Amino acid sequence: KLKRTRAISSSTRSDASAASATASAGPFAATATPASKGLHTHAHHHHDGCACGACASEKLKRTRAFSSSASSASVSSLPVEVHNAGGKHRVVVTKNLPGDRWLQLLTAADCRVEVCTHPDTILSNAQVKALIGTQCDGAIGQLTEDWGDELFAALKDAGGRAFSNYAVGYNNVSVPAATSRGLPVGNTPGVLTETTAELAAALTLSAARRVVEADAFMRSFQYKGWLPTLFVGQLLQRKTVGIVGAGRIGQAYAKMMVEGHKMD
């Protein structure tokens, strides 16, 4: 960055030249604006967490590419979607997961990834054991599954070396059962803080403004016209919000309500 700054400061390129440099910036989208001395350049690096249109389009292309390269198979009568069929390490995933970053990482590590596509919303222990089979290096499970002695014994017997819970919480996982078999357990701490806080904010707004009631009223064809007092609800601005349990999520929620609605 220091080299780039010095180069930009000493440069007398015209705006046209800067525009040309922007067009050839590759994975960096650079925007240049005139400054008192030289040009100030802001480089935006595209990445998986980026919300810009270019990144969203690229992620969609990758997801489609992964889907098109997958093959269908069956494991003990359970339908699965197979990615990187020639991979050295077999990893089973009990449900399809959003995005494709996790698939990129696993396939780059020479893993054969088998994603269960059974229509049951929640798999039984018997189904998960059947999915694990007799040879399995790792498993990714869901918070709706009971990962205790039974499943960890099956994973260990199949040669399993790790388990990851697709959730922040792990109350569905018996850590002692995994530890006693030498199986490390992973989870996803921190990734849902803002997401959950936003849902809490949405519920707060819905309750204050009687959104659900008004929706049911409209859908039942009771609306005959506007009335001054019809589902007015309560104003949140400048009110006081109380939070029971001000952990990471509670603090994120408080920030949204204080900054967005000027609440105390």
PDB file of N, CA and C in Angstrom, residues 57-117:
ATOM      1  N   SER A  57     -22.862 -12.386  -8.332  1.00  0.00           N
ATOM      2  CA  SER A  57     -22.928 -13.089  -9.612  1.00  0.00           C
ATOM      3  C   SER A  57     -21.897 -14.204  -9.680  1.00  0.00           C
ATOM      4  N   GLU A  58     -20.685 -13.913  -9.177  1.00  0.00           N
ATOM      5  CA  GLU A  58     -19.620 -14.906  -9.192  1.00  0.00           C
ATOM      6  C   GLU A  58     -19.965 -16.100  -8.298  1.00  0.00           C
ATOM      7  N   LYS A  59     -20.538 -15.812  -7.111  1.00  0.00           N
ATOM      8  CA  LYS A  59     -20.920 -16.899  -6.205  1.00  0.00           C
ATOM      9  C   LYS A  59     -22.000 -17.766  -6.834  1.00  0.00           C
ATOM     10  N   LEU A  60     -22.948 -17.139  -7.537  1.00  0.00           N
ATOM     11  CA  LEU A  60     -24.007 -17.894  -8.194  1.00  0.00           C
ATOM     12  C   LEU A  60     -23.430 -18.800  -9.266  1.00  0.00           C
ATOM     13  N   LYS A  61     -22.450 -18.284 -10.025  1.00  0.00           N
ATOM     14  CA  LYS A  61     -21.805 -19.089 -11.053  1.00  0.00           C
ATOM     15  C   LYS A  61     -21.099 -20.292 -10.432  1.00  0.00           C
ATOM     16  N   ARG A  62     -20.393 -20.051  -9.311  1.00  0.00           N
ATOM     17  CA  ARG A  62     -19.678 -21.144  -8.651  1.00  0.00           C
ATOM     18  C   ARG A  62     -20.641 -22.201  -8.131  1.00  0.00           C
ATOM     19  N   THR A  63     -21.757 -21.736  -7.533  1.00  0.00           N
ATOM     20  CA  THR A  63     -22.747 -22.670  -6.997  1.00  0.00           C
ATOM     21  C   THR A  63     -23.308 -23.539  -8.108  1.00  0.00           C
ATOM     22  N   ARG A  64     -23.619 -22.903  -9.242  1.00  0.00           N
ATOM     23  CA  ARG A  64     -24.144 -23.666 -10.380  1.00  0.00           C
ATOM     24  C   ARG A  64     -23.104 -24.645 -10.901  1.00  0.00           C
ATOM     25  N   ALA A  65     -21.836 -24.210 -10.892  1.00  0.00           N
ATOM     26  CA  ALA A  65     -20.766 -25.085 -11.362  1.00  0.00           C
ATOM     27  C   ALA A  65     -20.635 -26.305 -10.466  1.00  0.00           C
ATOM     28  N   PHE A  66     -20.710 -26.090  -9.148  1.00  0.00           N
ATOM     29  CA  PHE A  66     -20.637 -27.206  -8.213  1.00  0.00           C
ATOM     30  C   PHE A  66     -21.820 -28.148  -8.410  1.00  0.00           C
ATOM     31  N   SER A  67     -23.009 -27.579  -8.598  1.00  0.00           N
ATOM     32  CA  SER A  67     -24.210 -28.392  -8.774  1.00  0.00           C
ATOM     33  C   SER A  67     -24.127 -29.225 -10.046  1.00  0.00           C
ATOM     34  N   SER A  68     -23.624 -28.599 -11.115  1.00  0.00           N
ATOM     35  CA  SER A  68     -23.547 -29.311 -12.388  1.00  0.00           C
ATOM     36  C   SER A  68     -22.474 -30.385 -12.376  1.00  0.00           C
ATOM     37  N   SER A  69     -21.444 -30.227 -11.529  1.00  0.00           N
ATOM     38  CA  SER A  69     -20.371 -31.207 -11.480  1.00  0.00           C
ATOM     39  C   SER A  69     -20.669 -32.338 -10.499  1.00  0.00           C
ATOM     40  N   ALA A  70     -21.747 -32.219  -9.740  1.00  0.00           N
ATOM     41  CA  ALA A  70     -22.097 -33.243  -8.758  1.00  0.00           C
ATOM     42  C   ALA A  70     -22.774 -34.417  -9.444  1.00  0.00           C
ATOM     43  N   SER A  71     -22.693 -35.570  -8.806  1.00  0.00           N
ATOM     44  CA  SER A  71     -23.356 -36.765  -9.313  1.00  0.00           C
ATOM     45  C   SER A  71     -24.263 -37.330  -8.229  1.00  0.00           C
ATOM     46  N   SER A  72     -25.231 -38.098  -8.623  1.00  0.00           N
ATOM     47  CA  SER A  72     -26.175 -38.693  -7.675  1.00  0.00           C
ATOM     48  C   SER A  72     -25.762 -40.119  -7.376  1.00  0.00           C
ATOM     49  N   ALA A  73     -25.980 -40.511  -6.133  1.00  0.00           N
ATOM     50  CA  ALA A  73     -25.654 -41.876  -5.720  1.00  0.00           C
ATOM     51  C   ALA A  73     -26.585 -42.270  -4.575  1.00  0.00           C
ATOM     52  N   SER A  74     -26.366 -43.451  -4.040  1.00  0.00           N
ATOM     53  CA  SER A  74     -27.190 -43.944  -2.936  1.00  0.00           C
ATOM     54  C   SER A  74     -26.295 -44.619  -1.914  1.00  0.00           C
ATOM     55  N   VAL A  75     -26.514 -44.288  -0.648  1.00  0.00           N
ATOM     56  CA  VAL A  75     -25.763 -44.909   0.449  1.00  0.00           C
ATOM     57  C   VAL A  75     -26.759 -45.568   1.383  1.00  0.00           C
ATOM     58  N   SER A  76     -26.757 -46.893   1.397  1.00  0.00           N
ATOM     59  CA  SER A  76     -27.713 -47.646   2.224  1.00  0.00           C
ATOM     60  C   SER A  76     -29.137 -47.154   2.005  1.00  0.00           C
ATOM     61  N   SER A  77     -29.503 -47.014   0.747  1.00  0.00           N
ATOM     62  CA  SER A  77     -30.823 -46.561   0.289  1.00  0.00           C
ATOM     63  C   SER A  77     -31.079 -45.074   0.520  1.00  0.00           C
ATOM     64  N   LEU A  78     -30.111 -44.342   1.074  1.00  0.00           N
ATOM     65  CA  LEU A  78     -30.249 -42.893   1.259  1.00  0.00           C
ATOM     66  C   LEU A  78     -29.686 -42.176   0.027  1.00  0.00           C
ATOM     67  N   PRO A  79     -30.455 -41.284  -0.593  1.00  0.00           N
ATOM     68  CA  PRO A  79     -29.941 -40.559  -1.757  1.00  0.00           C
ATOM     69  C   PRO A  79     -28.912 -39.516  -1.333  1.00  0.00           C
ATOM     70  N   VAL A  80     -27.820 -39.408  -2.081  1.00  0.00           N
ATOM     71  CA  VAL A  80     -26.785 -38.425  -1.772  1.00  0.00           C
ATOM     72  C   VAL A  80     -26.330 -37.741  -3.051  1.00  0.00           C
ATOM     73  N   GLU A  81     -25.825 -36.520  -2.886  1.00  0.00           N
ATOM     74  CA  GLU A  81     -25.210 -35.775  -3.977  1.00  0.00           C
ATOM     75  C   GLU A  81     -23.713 -35.817  -3.738  1.00  0.00           C
ATOM     76  N   VAL A  82     -22.963 -36.306  -4.705  1.00  0.00           N
ATOM     77  CA  VAL A  82     -21.529 -36.525  -4.528  1.00  0.00           C
ATOM     78  C   VAL A  82     -20.730 -35.441  -5.241  1.00  0.00           C
ATOM     79  N   HIS A  83     -19.820 -34.826  -4.512  1.00  0.00           N
ATOM     80  CA  HIS A  83     -18.905 -33.829  -5.063  1.00  0.00           C
ATOM     81  C   HIS A  83     -17.479 -34.357  -4.964  1.00  0.00           C
ATOM     82  N   ASN A  84     -16.707 -34.183  -6.031  1.00  0.00           N
ATOM     83  CA  ASN A  84     -15.314 -34.646  -6.070  1.00  0.00           C
ATOM     84  C   ASN A  84     -15.251 -36.150  -5.763  1.00  0.00           C
ATOM     85  N   ALA A  85     -15.896 -36.917  -6.620  1.00  0.00           N
ATOM     86  CA  ALA A  85     -16.042 -38.362  -6.404  1.00  0.00           C
ATOM     87  C   ALA A  85     -14.714 -39.091  -6.199  1.00  0.00           C
ATOM     88  N   GLY A  86     -13.645 -38.555  -6.784  1.00  0.00           N
ATOM     89  CA  GLY A  86     -12.350 -39.218  -6.651  1.00  0.00           C
ATOM     90  C   GLY A  86     -11.552 -38.791  -5.437  1.00  0.00           C
ATOM     91  N   GLY A  87     -12.154 -38.017  -4.530  1.00  0.00           N
ATOM     92  CA  GLY A  87     -11.440 -37.523  -3.357  1.00  0.00           C
ATOM     93  C   GLY A  87     -10.970 -38.629  -2.433  1.00  0.00           C
ATOM     94  N   LYS A  88      -9.879 -38.368  -1.750  1.00  0.00           N
ATOM     95  CA  LYS A  88      -9.262 -39.377  -0.874  1.00  0.00           C
ATOM     96  C   LYS A  88      -9.999 -39.535   0.439  1.00  0.00           C
ATOM     97  N   HIS A  89     -10.552 -38.442   0.984  1.00  0.00           N
ATOM     98  CA  HIS A  89     -11.191 -38.472   2.299  1.00  0.00           C
ATOM     99  C   HIS A  89     -12.708 -38.354   2.147  1.00  0.00           C
ATOM    100  N   ARG A  90     -13.434 -39.266   2.731  1.00  0.00           N
ATOM    101  CA  ARG A  90     -14.898 -39.253   2.613  1.00  0.00           C
ATOM    102  C   ARG A  90     -15.517 -38.433   3.739  1.00  0.00           C
ATOM    103  N   VAL A  91     -16.255 -37.396   3.365  1.00  0.00           N
ATOM    104  CA  VAL A  91     -16.950 -36.542   4.334  1.00  0.00           C
ATOM    105  C   VAL A  91     -18.438 -36.581   4.016  1.00  0.00           C
ATOM    106  N   VAL A  92     -19.251 -36.891   5.021  1.00  0.00           N
ATOM    107  CA  VAL A  92     -20.696 -36.919   4.819  1.00  0.00           C
ATOM    108  C   VAL A  92     -21.322 -35.683   5.456  1.00  0.00           C
ATOM    109  N   VAL A  93     -22.337 -35.143   4.795  1.00  0.00           N
ATOM    110  CA  VAL A  93     -23.044 -33.956   5.262  1.00  0.00           C
ATOM    111  C   VAL A  93     -24.524 -34.328   5.313  1.00  0.00           C
ATOM    112  N   THR A  94     -25.145 -34.197   6.473  1.00  0.00           N
ATOM    113  CA  THR A  94     -26.510 -34.712   6.638  1.00  0.00           C
ATOM    114  C   THR A  94     -27.574 -33.882   5.935  1.00  0.00           C
ATOM    115  N   LYS A  95     -27.280 -32.621   5.601  1.00  0.00           N
ATOM    116  CA  LYS A  95     -28.213 -31.776   4.864  1.00  0.00           C
ATOM    117  C   LYS A  95     -27.427 -30.848   3.940  1.00  0.00           C
ATOM    118  N   ASN A  96     -28.059 -30.461   2.848  1.00  0.00           N
ATOM    119  CA  ASN A  96     -27.415 -29.509   1.949  1.00  0.00           C
ATOM    120  C   ASN A  96     -27.263 -28.162   2.656  1.00  0.00           C
ATOM    121  N   LEU A  97     -26.113 -27.533   2.500  1.00  0.00           N
ATOM    122  CA  LEU A  97     -25.809 -26.276   3.180  1.00  0.00           C
ATOM    123  C   LEU A  97     -25.776 -25.132   2.173  1.00  0.00           C
ATOM    124  N   PRO A  98     -26.062 -23.914   2.621  1.00  0.00           N
ATOM    125  CA  PRO A  98     -26.056 -22.774   1.701  1.00  0.00           C
ATOM    126  C   PRO A  98     -24.650 -22.398   1.255  1.00  0.00           C
ATOM    127  N   GLY A  99     -24.563 -21.745   0.093  1.00  0.00           N
ATOM    128  CA  GLY A  99     -23.271 -21.296  -0.404  1.00  0.00           C
ATOM    129  C   GLY A  99     -22.431 -22.438  -0.947  1.00  0.00           C
ATOM    130  N   ASP A 100     -21.190 -22.129  -1.289  1.00  0.00           N
ATOM    131  CA  ASP A 100     -20.305 -23.160  -1.815  1.00  0.00           C
ATOM    132  C   ASP A 100     -18.888 -23.093  -1.242  1.00  0.00           C
ATOM    133  N   ARG A 101     -18.637 -22.125  -0.353  1.00  0.00           N
ATOM    134  CA  ARG A 101     -17.300 -21.975   0.207  1.00  0.00           C
ATOM    135  C   ARG A 101     -16.865 -23.247   0.939  1.00  0.00           C
ATOM    136  N   TRP A 102     -17.791 -23.837   1.674  1.00  0.00           N
ATOM    137  CA  TRP A 102     -17.458 -25.052   2.421  1.00  0.00           C
ATOM    138  C   TRP A 102     -17.095 -26.194   1.471  1.00  0.00           C
ATOM    139  N   LEU A 103     -17.774 -26.259   0.326  1.00  0.00           N
ATOM    140  CA  LEU A 103     -17.447 -27.277  -0.671  1.00  0.00           C
ATOM    141  C   LEU A 103     -16.082 -27.024  -1.295  1.00  0.00           C
ATOM    142  N   GLN A 104     -15.783 -25.754  -1.534  1.00  0.00           N
ATOM    143  CA  GLN A 104     -14.470 -25.415  -2.084  1.00  0.00           C
ATOM    144  C   GLN A 104     -13.353 -25.886  -1.162  1.00  0.00           C
ATOM    145  N   LEU A 105     -13.519 -25.602   0.132  1.00  0.00           N
ATOM    146  CA  LEU A 105     -12.478 -25.966   1.101  1.00  0.00           C
ATOM    147  C   LEU A 105     -12.310 -27.477   1.206  1.00  0.00           C
ATOM    148  N   LEU A 106     -13.435 -28.191   1.227  1.00  0.00           N
ATOM    149  CA  LEU A 106     -13.367 -29.645   1.380  1.00  0.00           C
ATOM    150  C   LEU A 106     -12.795 -30.315   0.134  1.00  0.00           C
ATOM    151  N   THR A 107     -13.261 -29.899  -1.027  1.00  0.00           N
ATOM    152  CA  THR A 107     -12.747 -30.521  -2.248  1.00  0.00           C
ATOM    153  C   THR A 107     -11.283 -30.154  -2.488  1.00  0.00           C
ATOM    154  N   ALA A 108     -10.887 -28.934  -2.075  1.00  0.00           N
ATOM    155  CA  ALA A 108      -9.482 -28.537  -2.207  1.00  0.00           C
ATOM    156  C   ALA A 108      -8.593 -29.384  -1.305  1.00  0.00           C
ATOM    157  N   ALA A 109      -9.182 -29.917  -0.217  1.00  0.00           N
ATOM    158  CA  ALA A 109      -8.437 -30.783   0.704  1.00  0.00           C
ATOM    159  C   ALA A 109      -8.545 -32.252   0.291  1.00  0.00           C
ATOM    160  N   ASP A 110      -8.940 -32.482  -0.960  1.00  0.00           N
ATOM    161  CA  ASP A 110      -9.043 -33.829  -1.529  1.00  0.00           C
ATOM    162  C   ASP A 110     -10.096 -34.677  -0.810  1.00  0.00           C
ATOM    163  N   CYS A 111     -11.232 -34.041  -0.512  1.00  0.00           N
ATOM    164  CA  CYS A 111     -12.325 -34.772   0.136  1.00  0.00           C
ATOM    165  C   CYS A 111     -13.398 -35.141  -0.882  1.00  0.00           C
ATOM    166  N   ARG A 112     -13.923 -36.319  -0.741  1.00  0.00           N
ATOM    167  CA  ARG A 112     -15.129 -36.734  -1.453  1.00  0.00           C
ATOM    168  C   ARG A 112     -16.289 -36.350  -0.548  1.00  0.00           C
ATOM    169  N   VAL A 113     -17.139 -35.446  -0.991  1.00  0.00           N
ATOM    170  CA  VAL A 113     -18.216 -34.925  -0.156  1.00  0.00           C
ATOM    171  C   VAL A 113     -19.539 -35.531  -0.592  1.00  0.00           C
ATOM    172  N   GLU A 114     -20.226 -36.163   0.352  1.00  0.00           N
ATOM    173  CA  GLU A 114     -21.529 -36.770   0.074  1.00  0.00           C
ATOM    174  C   GLU A 114     -22.587 -36.052   0.907  1.00  0.00           C
ATOM    175  N   VAL A 115     -23.479 -35.356   0.210  1.00  0.00           N
ATOM    176  CA  VAL A 115     -24.527 -34.576   0.863  1.00  0.00           C
ATOM    177  C   VAL A 115     -25.842 -35.346   0.788  1.00  0.00           C
ATOM    178  N   CYS A 116     -26.421 -35.643   1.931  1.00  0.00           N
ATOM    179  CA  CYS A 116     -27.673 -36.393   1.957  1.00  0.00           C
ATOM    180  C   CYS A 116     -28.811 -35.527   1.414  1.00  0.00           C
ATOM    181  N   THR A 117     -29.598 -36.077   0.516  1.00  0.00           N
ATOM    182  CA  THR A 117     -30.720 -35.347  -0.083  1.00  0.00           C
ATOM    183  C   THR A 117     -32.062 -36.004   0.247  1.00  0.00           C
TER     184      THR A 117
END
